[in-house]
Short mmCIF file of C-alpha atoms and ligand atoms in Angstrom, two decimals:
data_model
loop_
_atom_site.label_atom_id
_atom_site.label_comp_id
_atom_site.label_asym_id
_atom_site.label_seq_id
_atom_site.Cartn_x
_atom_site.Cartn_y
_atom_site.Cartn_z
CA UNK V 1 44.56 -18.80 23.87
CA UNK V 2 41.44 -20.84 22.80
CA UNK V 3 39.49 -18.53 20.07
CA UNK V 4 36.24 -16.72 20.91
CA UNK V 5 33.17 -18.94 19.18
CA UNK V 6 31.02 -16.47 17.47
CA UNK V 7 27.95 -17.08 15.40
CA UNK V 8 24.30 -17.88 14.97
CA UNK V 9 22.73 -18.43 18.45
CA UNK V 10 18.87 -18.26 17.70
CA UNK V 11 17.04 -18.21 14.63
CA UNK V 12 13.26 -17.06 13.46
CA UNK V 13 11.30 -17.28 10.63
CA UNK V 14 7.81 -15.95 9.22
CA UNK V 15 5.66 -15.89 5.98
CA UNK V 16 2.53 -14.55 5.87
CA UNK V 17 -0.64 -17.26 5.91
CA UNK V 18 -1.63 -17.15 2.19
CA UNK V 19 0.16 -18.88 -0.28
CA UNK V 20 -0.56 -20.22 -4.15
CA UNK V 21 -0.13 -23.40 -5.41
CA UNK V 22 2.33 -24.03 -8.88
CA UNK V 23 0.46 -26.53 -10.46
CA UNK V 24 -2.40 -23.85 -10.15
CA UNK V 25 -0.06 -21.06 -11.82
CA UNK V 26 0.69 -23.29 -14.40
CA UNK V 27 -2.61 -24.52 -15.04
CA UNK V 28 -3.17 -20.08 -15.40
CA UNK V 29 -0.18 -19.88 -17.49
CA UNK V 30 -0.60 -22.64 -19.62
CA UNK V 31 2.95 -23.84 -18.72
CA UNK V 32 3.00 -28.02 -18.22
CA UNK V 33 3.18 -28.27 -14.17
CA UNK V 34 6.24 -30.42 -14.03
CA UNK V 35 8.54 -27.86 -15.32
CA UNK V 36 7.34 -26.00 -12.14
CA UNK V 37 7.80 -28.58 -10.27
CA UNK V 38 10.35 -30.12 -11.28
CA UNK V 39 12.26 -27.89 -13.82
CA UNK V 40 11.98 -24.81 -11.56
CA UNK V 41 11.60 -26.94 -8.41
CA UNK V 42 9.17 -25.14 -6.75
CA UNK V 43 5.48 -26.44 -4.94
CA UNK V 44 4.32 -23.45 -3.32
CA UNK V 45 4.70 -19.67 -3.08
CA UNK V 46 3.81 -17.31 -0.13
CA UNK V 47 1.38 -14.64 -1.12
CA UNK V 48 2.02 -11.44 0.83
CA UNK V 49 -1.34 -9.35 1.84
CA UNK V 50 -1.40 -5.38 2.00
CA UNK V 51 -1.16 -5.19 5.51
CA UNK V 52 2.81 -7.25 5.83
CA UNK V 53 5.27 -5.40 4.25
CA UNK V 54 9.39 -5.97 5.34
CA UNK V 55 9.41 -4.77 8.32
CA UNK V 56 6.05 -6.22 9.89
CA UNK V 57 7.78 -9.66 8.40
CA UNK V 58 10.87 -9.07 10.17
CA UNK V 59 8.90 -7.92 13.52
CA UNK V 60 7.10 -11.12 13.02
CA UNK V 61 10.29 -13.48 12.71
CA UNK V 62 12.30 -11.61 15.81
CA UNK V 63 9.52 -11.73 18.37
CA UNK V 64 9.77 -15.46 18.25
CA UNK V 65 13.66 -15.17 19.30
CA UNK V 66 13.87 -12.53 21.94
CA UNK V 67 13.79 -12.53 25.50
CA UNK V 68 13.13 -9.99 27.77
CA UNK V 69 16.75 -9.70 28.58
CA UNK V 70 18.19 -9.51 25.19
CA UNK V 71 16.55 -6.06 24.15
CA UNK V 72 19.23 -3.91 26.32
CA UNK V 73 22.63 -6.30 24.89
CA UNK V 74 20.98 -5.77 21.29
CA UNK V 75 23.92 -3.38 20.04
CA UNK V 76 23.36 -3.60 16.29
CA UNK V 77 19.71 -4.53 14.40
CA UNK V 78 21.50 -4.41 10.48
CA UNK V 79 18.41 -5.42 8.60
CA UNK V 80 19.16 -6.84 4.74
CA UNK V 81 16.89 -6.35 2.43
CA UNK V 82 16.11 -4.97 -1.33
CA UNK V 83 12.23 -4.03 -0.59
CA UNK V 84 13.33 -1.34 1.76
CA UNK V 85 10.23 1.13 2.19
CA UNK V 86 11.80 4.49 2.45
CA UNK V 87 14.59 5.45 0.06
CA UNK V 88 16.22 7.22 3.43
CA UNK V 89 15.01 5.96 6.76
CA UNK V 90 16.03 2.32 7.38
CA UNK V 91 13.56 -0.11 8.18
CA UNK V 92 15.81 -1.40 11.30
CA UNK V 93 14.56 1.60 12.76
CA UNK V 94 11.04 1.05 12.52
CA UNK V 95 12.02 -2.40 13.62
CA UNK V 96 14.22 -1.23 16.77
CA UNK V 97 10.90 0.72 18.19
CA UNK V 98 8.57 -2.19 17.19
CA UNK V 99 10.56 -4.77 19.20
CA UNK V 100 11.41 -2.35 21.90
CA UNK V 101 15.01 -2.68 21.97
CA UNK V 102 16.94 -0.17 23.67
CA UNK V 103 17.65 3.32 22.40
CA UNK V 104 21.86 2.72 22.59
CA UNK V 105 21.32 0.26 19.69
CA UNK V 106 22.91 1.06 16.09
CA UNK V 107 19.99 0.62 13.37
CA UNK V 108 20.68 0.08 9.92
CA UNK V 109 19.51 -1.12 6.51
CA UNK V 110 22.18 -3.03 4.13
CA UNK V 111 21.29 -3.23 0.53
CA UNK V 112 23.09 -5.47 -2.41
CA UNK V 113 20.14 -7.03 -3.80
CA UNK V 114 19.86 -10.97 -1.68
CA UNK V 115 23.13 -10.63 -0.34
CA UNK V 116 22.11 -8.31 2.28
CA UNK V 117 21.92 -10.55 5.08
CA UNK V 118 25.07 -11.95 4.34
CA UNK V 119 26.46 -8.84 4.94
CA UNK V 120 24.58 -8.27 8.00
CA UNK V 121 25.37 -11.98 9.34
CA UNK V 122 29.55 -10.73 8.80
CA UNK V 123 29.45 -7.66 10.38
CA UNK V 124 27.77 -8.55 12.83
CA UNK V 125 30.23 -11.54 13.80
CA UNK V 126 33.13 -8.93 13.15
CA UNK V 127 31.48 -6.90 15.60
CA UNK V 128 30.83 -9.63 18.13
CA UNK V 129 34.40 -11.00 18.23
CA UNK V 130 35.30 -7.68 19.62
CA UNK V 131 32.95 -7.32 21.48
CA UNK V 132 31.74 -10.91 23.37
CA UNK V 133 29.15 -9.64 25.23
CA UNK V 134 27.07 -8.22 22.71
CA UNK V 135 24.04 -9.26 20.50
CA UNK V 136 22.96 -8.19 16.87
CA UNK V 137 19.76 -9.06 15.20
CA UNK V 138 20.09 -9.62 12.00
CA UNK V 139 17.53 -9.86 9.14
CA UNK V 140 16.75 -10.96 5.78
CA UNK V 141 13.26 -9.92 4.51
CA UNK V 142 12.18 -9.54 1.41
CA UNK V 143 8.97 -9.87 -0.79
CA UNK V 144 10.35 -11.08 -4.25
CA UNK V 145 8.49 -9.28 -7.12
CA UNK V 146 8.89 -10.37 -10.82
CA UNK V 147 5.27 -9.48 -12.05
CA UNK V 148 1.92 -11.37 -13.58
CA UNK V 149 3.07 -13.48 -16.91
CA UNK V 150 6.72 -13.23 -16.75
CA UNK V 151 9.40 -16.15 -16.84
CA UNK V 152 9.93 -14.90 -12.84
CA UNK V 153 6.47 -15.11 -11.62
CA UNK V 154 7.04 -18.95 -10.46
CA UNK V 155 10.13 -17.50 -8.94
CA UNK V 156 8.57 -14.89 -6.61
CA UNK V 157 7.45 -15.39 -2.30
CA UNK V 158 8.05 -13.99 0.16
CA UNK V 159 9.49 -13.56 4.78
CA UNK V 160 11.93 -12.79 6.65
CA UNK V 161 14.45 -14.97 8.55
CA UNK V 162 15.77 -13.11 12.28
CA UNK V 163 18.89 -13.91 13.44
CA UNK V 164 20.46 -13.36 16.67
CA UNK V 165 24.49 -13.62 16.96
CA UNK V 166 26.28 -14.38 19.42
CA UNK V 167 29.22 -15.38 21.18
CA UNK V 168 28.96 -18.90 22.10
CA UNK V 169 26.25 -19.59 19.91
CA UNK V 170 23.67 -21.79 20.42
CA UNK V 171 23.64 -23.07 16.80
CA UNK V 172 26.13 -22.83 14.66
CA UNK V 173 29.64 -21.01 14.94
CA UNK V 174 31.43 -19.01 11.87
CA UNK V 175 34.63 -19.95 10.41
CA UNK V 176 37.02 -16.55 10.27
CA UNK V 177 37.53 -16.97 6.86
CA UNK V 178 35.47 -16.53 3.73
CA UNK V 179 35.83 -15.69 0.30
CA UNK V 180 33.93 -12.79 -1.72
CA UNK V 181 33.33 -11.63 -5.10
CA UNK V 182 32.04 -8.41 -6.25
CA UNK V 183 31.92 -7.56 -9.90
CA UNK V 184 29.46 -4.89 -11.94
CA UNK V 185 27.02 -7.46 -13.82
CA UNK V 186 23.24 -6.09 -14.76
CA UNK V 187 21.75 -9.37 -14.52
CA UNK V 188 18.74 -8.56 -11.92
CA UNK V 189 18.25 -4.97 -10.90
CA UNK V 190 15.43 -2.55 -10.05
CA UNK V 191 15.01 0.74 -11.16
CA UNK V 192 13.50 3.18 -7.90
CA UNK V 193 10.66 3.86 -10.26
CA UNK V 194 9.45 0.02 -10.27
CA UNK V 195 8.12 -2.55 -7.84
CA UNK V 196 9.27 -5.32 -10.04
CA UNK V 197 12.66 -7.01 -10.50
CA UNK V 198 13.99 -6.46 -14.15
CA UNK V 199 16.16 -9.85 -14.74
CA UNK V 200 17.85 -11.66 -17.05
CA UNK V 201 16.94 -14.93 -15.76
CA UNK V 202 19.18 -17.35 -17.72
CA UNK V 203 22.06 -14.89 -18.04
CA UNK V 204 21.92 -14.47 -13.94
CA UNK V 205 21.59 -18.36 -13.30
CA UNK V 206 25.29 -18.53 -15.45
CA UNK V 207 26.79 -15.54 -12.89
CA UNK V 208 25.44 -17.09 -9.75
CA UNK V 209 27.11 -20.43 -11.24
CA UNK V 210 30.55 -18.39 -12.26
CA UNK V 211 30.31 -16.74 -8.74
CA UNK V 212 30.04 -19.68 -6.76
CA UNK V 213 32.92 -21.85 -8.30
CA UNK V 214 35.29 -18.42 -8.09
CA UNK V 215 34.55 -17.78 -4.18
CA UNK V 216 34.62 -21.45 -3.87
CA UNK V 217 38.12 -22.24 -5.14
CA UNK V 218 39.30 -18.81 -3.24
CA UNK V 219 38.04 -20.27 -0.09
CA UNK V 220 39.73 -23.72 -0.33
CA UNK V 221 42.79 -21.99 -1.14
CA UNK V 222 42.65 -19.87 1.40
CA UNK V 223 41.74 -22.39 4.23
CA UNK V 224 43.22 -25.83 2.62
CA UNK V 225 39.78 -27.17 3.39
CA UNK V 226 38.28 -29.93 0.66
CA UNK V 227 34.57 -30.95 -0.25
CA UNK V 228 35.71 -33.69 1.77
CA UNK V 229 35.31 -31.64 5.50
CA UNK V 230 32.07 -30.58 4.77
CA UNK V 231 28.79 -32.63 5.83
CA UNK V 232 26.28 -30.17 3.59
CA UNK V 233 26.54 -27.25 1.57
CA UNK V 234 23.85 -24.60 1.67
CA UNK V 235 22.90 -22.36 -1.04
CA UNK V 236 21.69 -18.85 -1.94
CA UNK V 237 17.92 -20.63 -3.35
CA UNK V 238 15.55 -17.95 -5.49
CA UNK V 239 14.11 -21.49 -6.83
CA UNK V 240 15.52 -24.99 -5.38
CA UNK V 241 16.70 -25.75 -9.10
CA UNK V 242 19.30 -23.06 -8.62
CA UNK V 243 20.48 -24.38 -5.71
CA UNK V 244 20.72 -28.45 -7.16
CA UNK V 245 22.74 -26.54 -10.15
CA UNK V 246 25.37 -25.28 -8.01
CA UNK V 247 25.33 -28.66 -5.87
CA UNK V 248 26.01 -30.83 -9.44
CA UNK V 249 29.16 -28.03 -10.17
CA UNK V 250 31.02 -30.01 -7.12
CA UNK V 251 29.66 -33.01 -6.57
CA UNK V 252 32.75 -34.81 -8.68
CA UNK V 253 34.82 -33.77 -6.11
CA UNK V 254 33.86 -36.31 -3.12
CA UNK V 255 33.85 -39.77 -3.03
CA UNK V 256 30.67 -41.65 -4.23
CA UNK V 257 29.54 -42.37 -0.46
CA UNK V 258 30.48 -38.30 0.28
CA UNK V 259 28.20 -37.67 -2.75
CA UNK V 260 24.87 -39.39 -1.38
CA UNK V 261 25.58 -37.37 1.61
CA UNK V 262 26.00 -34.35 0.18
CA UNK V 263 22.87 -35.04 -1.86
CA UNK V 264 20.77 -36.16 1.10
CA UNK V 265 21.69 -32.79 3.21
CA UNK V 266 20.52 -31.14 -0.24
CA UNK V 267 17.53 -32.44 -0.17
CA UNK V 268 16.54 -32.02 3.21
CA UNK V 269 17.93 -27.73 2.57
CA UNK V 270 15.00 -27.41 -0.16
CA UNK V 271 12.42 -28.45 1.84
CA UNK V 272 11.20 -25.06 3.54
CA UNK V 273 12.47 -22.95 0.53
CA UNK V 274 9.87 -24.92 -2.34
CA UNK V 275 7.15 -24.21 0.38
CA UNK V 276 7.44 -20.83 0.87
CA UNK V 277 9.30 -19.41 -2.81
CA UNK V 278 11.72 -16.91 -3.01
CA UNK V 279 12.93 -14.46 -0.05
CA UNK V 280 16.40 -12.67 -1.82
CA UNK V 281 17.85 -11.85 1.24
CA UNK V 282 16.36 -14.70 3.26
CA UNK V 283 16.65 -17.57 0.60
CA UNK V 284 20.07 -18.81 2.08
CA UNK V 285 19.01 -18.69 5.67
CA UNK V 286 15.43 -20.47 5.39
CA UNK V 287 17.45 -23.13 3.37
CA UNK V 288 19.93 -23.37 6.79
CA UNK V 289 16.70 -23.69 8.65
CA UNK V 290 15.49 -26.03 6.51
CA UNK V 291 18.69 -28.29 6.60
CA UNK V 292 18.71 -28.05 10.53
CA UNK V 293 15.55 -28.87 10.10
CA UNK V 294 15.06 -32.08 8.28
CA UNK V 295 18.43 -33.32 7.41
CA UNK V 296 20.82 -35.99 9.35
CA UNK V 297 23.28 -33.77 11.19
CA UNK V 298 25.30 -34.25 13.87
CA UNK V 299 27.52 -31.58 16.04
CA UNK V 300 30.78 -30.80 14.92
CA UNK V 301 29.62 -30.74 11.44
CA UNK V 302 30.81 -28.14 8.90
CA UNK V 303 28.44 -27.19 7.26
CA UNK V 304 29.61 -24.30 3.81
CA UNK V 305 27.07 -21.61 2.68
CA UNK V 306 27.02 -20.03 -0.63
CA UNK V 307 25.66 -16.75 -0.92
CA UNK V 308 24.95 -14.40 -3.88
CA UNK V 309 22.82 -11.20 -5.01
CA UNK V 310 22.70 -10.20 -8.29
CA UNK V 311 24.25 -6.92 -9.67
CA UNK V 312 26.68 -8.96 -8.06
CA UNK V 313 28.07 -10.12 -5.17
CA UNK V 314 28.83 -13.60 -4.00
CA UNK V 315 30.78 -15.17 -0.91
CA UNK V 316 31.32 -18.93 0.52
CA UNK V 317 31.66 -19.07 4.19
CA UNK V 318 31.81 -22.04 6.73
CA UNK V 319 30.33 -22.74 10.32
CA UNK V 320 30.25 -25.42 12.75
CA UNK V 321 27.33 -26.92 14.22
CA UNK V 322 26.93 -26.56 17.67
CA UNK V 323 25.73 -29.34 20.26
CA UNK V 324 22.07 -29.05 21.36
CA UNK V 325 21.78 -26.97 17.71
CA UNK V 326 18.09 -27.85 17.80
CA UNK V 327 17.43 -25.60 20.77
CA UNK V 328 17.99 -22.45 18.86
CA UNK V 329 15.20 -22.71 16.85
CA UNK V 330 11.39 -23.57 17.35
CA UNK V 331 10.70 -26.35 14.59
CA UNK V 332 7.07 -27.43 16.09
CA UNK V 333 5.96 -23.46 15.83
CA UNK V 334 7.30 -23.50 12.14
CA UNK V 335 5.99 -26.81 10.86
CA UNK V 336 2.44 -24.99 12.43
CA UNK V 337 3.21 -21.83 10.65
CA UNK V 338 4.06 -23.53 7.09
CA UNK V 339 1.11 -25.77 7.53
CA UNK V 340 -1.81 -23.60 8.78
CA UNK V 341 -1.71 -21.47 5.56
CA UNK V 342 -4.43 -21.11 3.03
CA UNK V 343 -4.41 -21.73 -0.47
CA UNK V 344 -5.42 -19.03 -2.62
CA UNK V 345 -6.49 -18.78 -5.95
CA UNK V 346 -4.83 -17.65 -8.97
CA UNK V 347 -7.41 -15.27 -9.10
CA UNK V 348 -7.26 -13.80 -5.70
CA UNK V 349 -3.64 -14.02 -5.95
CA UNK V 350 -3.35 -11.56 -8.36
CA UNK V 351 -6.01 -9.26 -6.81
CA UNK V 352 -3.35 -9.38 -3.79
CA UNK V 353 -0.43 -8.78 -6.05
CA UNK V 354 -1.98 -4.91 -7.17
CA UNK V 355 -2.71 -4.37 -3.47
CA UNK V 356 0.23 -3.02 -2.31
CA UNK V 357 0.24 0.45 -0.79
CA UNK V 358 -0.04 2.83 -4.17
CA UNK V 359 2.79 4.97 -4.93
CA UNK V 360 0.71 8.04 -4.39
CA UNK V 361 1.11 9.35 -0.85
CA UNK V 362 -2.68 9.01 -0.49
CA UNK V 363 -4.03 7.94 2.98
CA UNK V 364 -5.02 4.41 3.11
CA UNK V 365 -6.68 2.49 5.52
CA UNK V 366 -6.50 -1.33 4.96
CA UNK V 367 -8.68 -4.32 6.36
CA UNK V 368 -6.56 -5.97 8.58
CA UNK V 369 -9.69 -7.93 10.41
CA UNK V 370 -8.25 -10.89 8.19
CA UNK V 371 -4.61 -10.68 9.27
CA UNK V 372 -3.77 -12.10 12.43
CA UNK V 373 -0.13 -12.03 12.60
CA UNK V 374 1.44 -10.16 15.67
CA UNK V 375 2.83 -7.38 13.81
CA UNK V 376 1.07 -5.85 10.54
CA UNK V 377 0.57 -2.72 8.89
CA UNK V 378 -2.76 -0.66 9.33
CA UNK V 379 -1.89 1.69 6.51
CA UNK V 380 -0.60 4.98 5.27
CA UNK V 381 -1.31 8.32 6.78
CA UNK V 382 0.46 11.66 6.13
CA UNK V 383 2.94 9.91 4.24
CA UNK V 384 3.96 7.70 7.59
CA UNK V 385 3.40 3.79 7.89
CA UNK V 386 1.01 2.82 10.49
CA UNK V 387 2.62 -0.11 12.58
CA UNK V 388 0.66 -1.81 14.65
CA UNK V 389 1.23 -4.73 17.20
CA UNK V 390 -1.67 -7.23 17.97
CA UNK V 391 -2.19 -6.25 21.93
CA UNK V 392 -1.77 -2.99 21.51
CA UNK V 393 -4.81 -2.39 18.58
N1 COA T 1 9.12 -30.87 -17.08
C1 COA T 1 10.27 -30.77 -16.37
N2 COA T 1 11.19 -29.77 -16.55
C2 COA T 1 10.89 -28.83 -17.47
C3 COA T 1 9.70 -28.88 -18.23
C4 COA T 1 8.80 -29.95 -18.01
N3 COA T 1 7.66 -30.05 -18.68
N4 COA T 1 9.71 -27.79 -19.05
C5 COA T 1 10.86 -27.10 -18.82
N5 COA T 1 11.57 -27.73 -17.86
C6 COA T 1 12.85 -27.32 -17.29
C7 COA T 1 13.83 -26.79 -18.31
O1 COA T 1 14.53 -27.86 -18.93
C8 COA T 1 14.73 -25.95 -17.42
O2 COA T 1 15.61 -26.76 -16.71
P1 COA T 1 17.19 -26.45 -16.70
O3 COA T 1 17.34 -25.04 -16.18
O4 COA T 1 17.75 -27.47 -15.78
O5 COA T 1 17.64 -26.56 -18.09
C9 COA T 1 13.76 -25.36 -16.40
O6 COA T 1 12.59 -26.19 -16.45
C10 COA T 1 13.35 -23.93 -16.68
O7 COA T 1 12.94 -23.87 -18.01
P2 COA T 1 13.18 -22.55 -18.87
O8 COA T 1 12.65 -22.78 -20.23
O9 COA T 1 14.60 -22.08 -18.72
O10 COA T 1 12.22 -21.56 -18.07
P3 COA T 1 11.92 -20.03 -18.27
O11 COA T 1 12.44 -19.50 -19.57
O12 COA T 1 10.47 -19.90 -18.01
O13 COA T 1 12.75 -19.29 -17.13
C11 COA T 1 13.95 -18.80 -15.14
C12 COA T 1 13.21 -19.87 -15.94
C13 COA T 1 14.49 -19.40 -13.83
C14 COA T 1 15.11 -18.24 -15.93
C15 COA T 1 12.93 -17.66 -14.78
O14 COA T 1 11.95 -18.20 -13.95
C16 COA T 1 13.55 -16.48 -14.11
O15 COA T 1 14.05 -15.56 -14.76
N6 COA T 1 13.50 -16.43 -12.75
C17 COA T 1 14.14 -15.41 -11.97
C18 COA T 1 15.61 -15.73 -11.92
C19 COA T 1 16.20 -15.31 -10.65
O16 COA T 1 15.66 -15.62 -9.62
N7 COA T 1 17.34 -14.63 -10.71
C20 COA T 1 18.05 -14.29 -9.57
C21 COA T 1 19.04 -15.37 -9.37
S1 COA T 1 19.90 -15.10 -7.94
#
């Protein structure tokens, strides 16, 4: 009996149109721009306005990936994130109405800081392999938060990253097996009182490091698989130095030709990521994007994927690409997207950055004139969310 493919069959991605440049924040901070640059590895970061908030991001990234037919075999919308906007109702809710996805749809919100989506991405092939005819969206969307003047600020962004799986997948199939870790570690965390991340930034680069050798020697064990049947490995990026620290952990292990490889498909994962800054939950799937992307792939490659949230949980999973992989994303529309944003300034950046929706109940009505995205978020009233869609204000 051949087995069932199951696995990523279309992918989406969207960050709002403002973003900052890091030589400009370091210029502000007084920090040399290289170590941005370079040290952090980092160019750009997205700048979220007022009127996107998770689940306008998410609306934003799915509507480029589903067809009419799709919203009645939609079975499961399990939505990752750790900027949630209701401590009980789940943003795939809001999401399930906005997208207009049929009402015999499970809708759910999985939390465990930017492994979310990971978790999501799991279930949802667990779910598909029994049963083949059904879709799940999955999302990662997050708007990363560290605060004005701290060590994190360079480290913050923004988008979400929709993901539709499938059997027979368009793009790239899952390996059954994977290996996890889970252990209680406070090294990134946010109390319900805060909109900021609390993190131990050093401390939290050594876990994610410890994490990702443990799941990685679990997973060769468990599937005899080498460095040496992979074309690329993907990382779990909340800056593109994180990533390149995790790549140098294993590089030893391949030959010196493997290595340039290996390096090369790096390189080309990064891309997107130093554009756009960090998305938690969405980090390890723009950087997918990003390698499908720009880097020199062929079908039939095996391609590994670390992921990891702080608090923490890590796992290192496997797919396949799939031929005509290309097709199951649209790379013109996001080269458009990443390129047709506007720089702000440090100063208007961190007018933005107080802007969110106060923590207050009030009513609030924002200007959205200057938003043109498909879905945003009109504002607050009687304690509810206003979500609009473009053709329907
Ligand atoms: N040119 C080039 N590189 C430079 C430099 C310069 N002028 N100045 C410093 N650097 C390098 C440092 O050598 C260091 O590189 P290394 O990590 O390879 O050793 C890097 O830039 C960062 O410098 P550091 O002094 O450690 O920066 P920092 O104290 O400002 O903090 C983080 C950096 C990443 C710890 C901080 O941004 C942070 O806490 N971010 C959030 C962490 C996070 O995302 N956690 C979740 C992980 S999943």
């Amino acid at each position: 009996m051949s087995e069932l493919k199951v696995g990523i069959d279309r992918v989406g991605f969207y960050t709002p149109r403002l973003y900052l440049e890091m030589t400009d924040l370091a210029l502000a901070r007084g920090e040399d721009p290289a170590k941005y640059h370079v040290g952090i590895g980092q160019d750009k970061q997205a700048v979220i306005p007022p009127t996107q908030d998770v689940v306008t991001m998410a609306a934003n990234a799915a509507t480029q990936i589903l067809r009419p037919e799709d919203r009645s075999r939609i079975k499961m919308v399990l939505f990752g994130t750790e900027s949630g906007v209701d401590n009980s109702k789940a943003t795939a809710v809001y999401l399930a109405h906005l997208l207009n996805l049929a009402a015999d749809t499970r809708a759910i919100e999985l939390k465990q800081a930017c492994y979310g989506a990971t978790a999501g991405l799991q279930l949802a092939a667990d779910y598909v392999r029994a049963h083949p005819d059904a879709l799940v969206l999955v999302i990662g969307a997050d708007i990363a938060r560290y605060g004005l003047r701290t060590p994190g600020e360079v480290t913050q962004g923004g988008g979400a990253v929709a993901m539709l799986v499938s059997a027979d997948p368009q793009i790239m199939a899952l390996d059954a097996q994977s290996a996890y870790h889970t252990a209680d570690v406070m090294d990134f965390w946010r109390p319900l009182d805060r909109t900021e991340a609390l993190v131990d930034g050093r401390y939290s680069t050594n876990v994610y490091l410890d994490f990702f050798k443990q799941t990685w020697t679990a997973y060769q064990q468990q599937t005899g698989r080498t460095i040496a049947d992979f074309a690329a490995l993907a990382f779990h990026l909340p800056f593109t130095k994180m990533g390149r620290k995790g790549l140098r952990q294993v590089l030893p292990e391949a030959s010196a030709a493997h290595q340039q490889e290996l390096t090369a498909a790096f390189e080309a994962s990064q891309l997107d990521n130093r554009n756009v800054g960090n998305l938690y939950t969405g980090s390890l799937y723009l950087s997918l994007l990003s390698l499908w992307r720009h880097g020199d792939l062929r079908a039939g490659d095996r391609i590994g994927c670390f992921s990891y949230g702080s608090g923490a949980e890590g796992e290192f999973y496997s797919g396949v690409l799939q031929p005509d992989y290309q097709r199951g994303f649209d790379d013109a529309a996001l080269t458009t997207l990443l390129a047709d944003r506007r720089a702000v300034s440090v100063a208007e950046y961190e007018e933005l950055f107080q802007q969110q929706l106060p923590n207050n109940g009030q009513d609030v009505q924002l200007a959205v004139g200057a938003d043109s995205a498909p879905y945003y978020l009109a504002g607050r009233q009687h304690q509810q969310r206003q979500y609009r869609h473009r053709m329907e204000a």
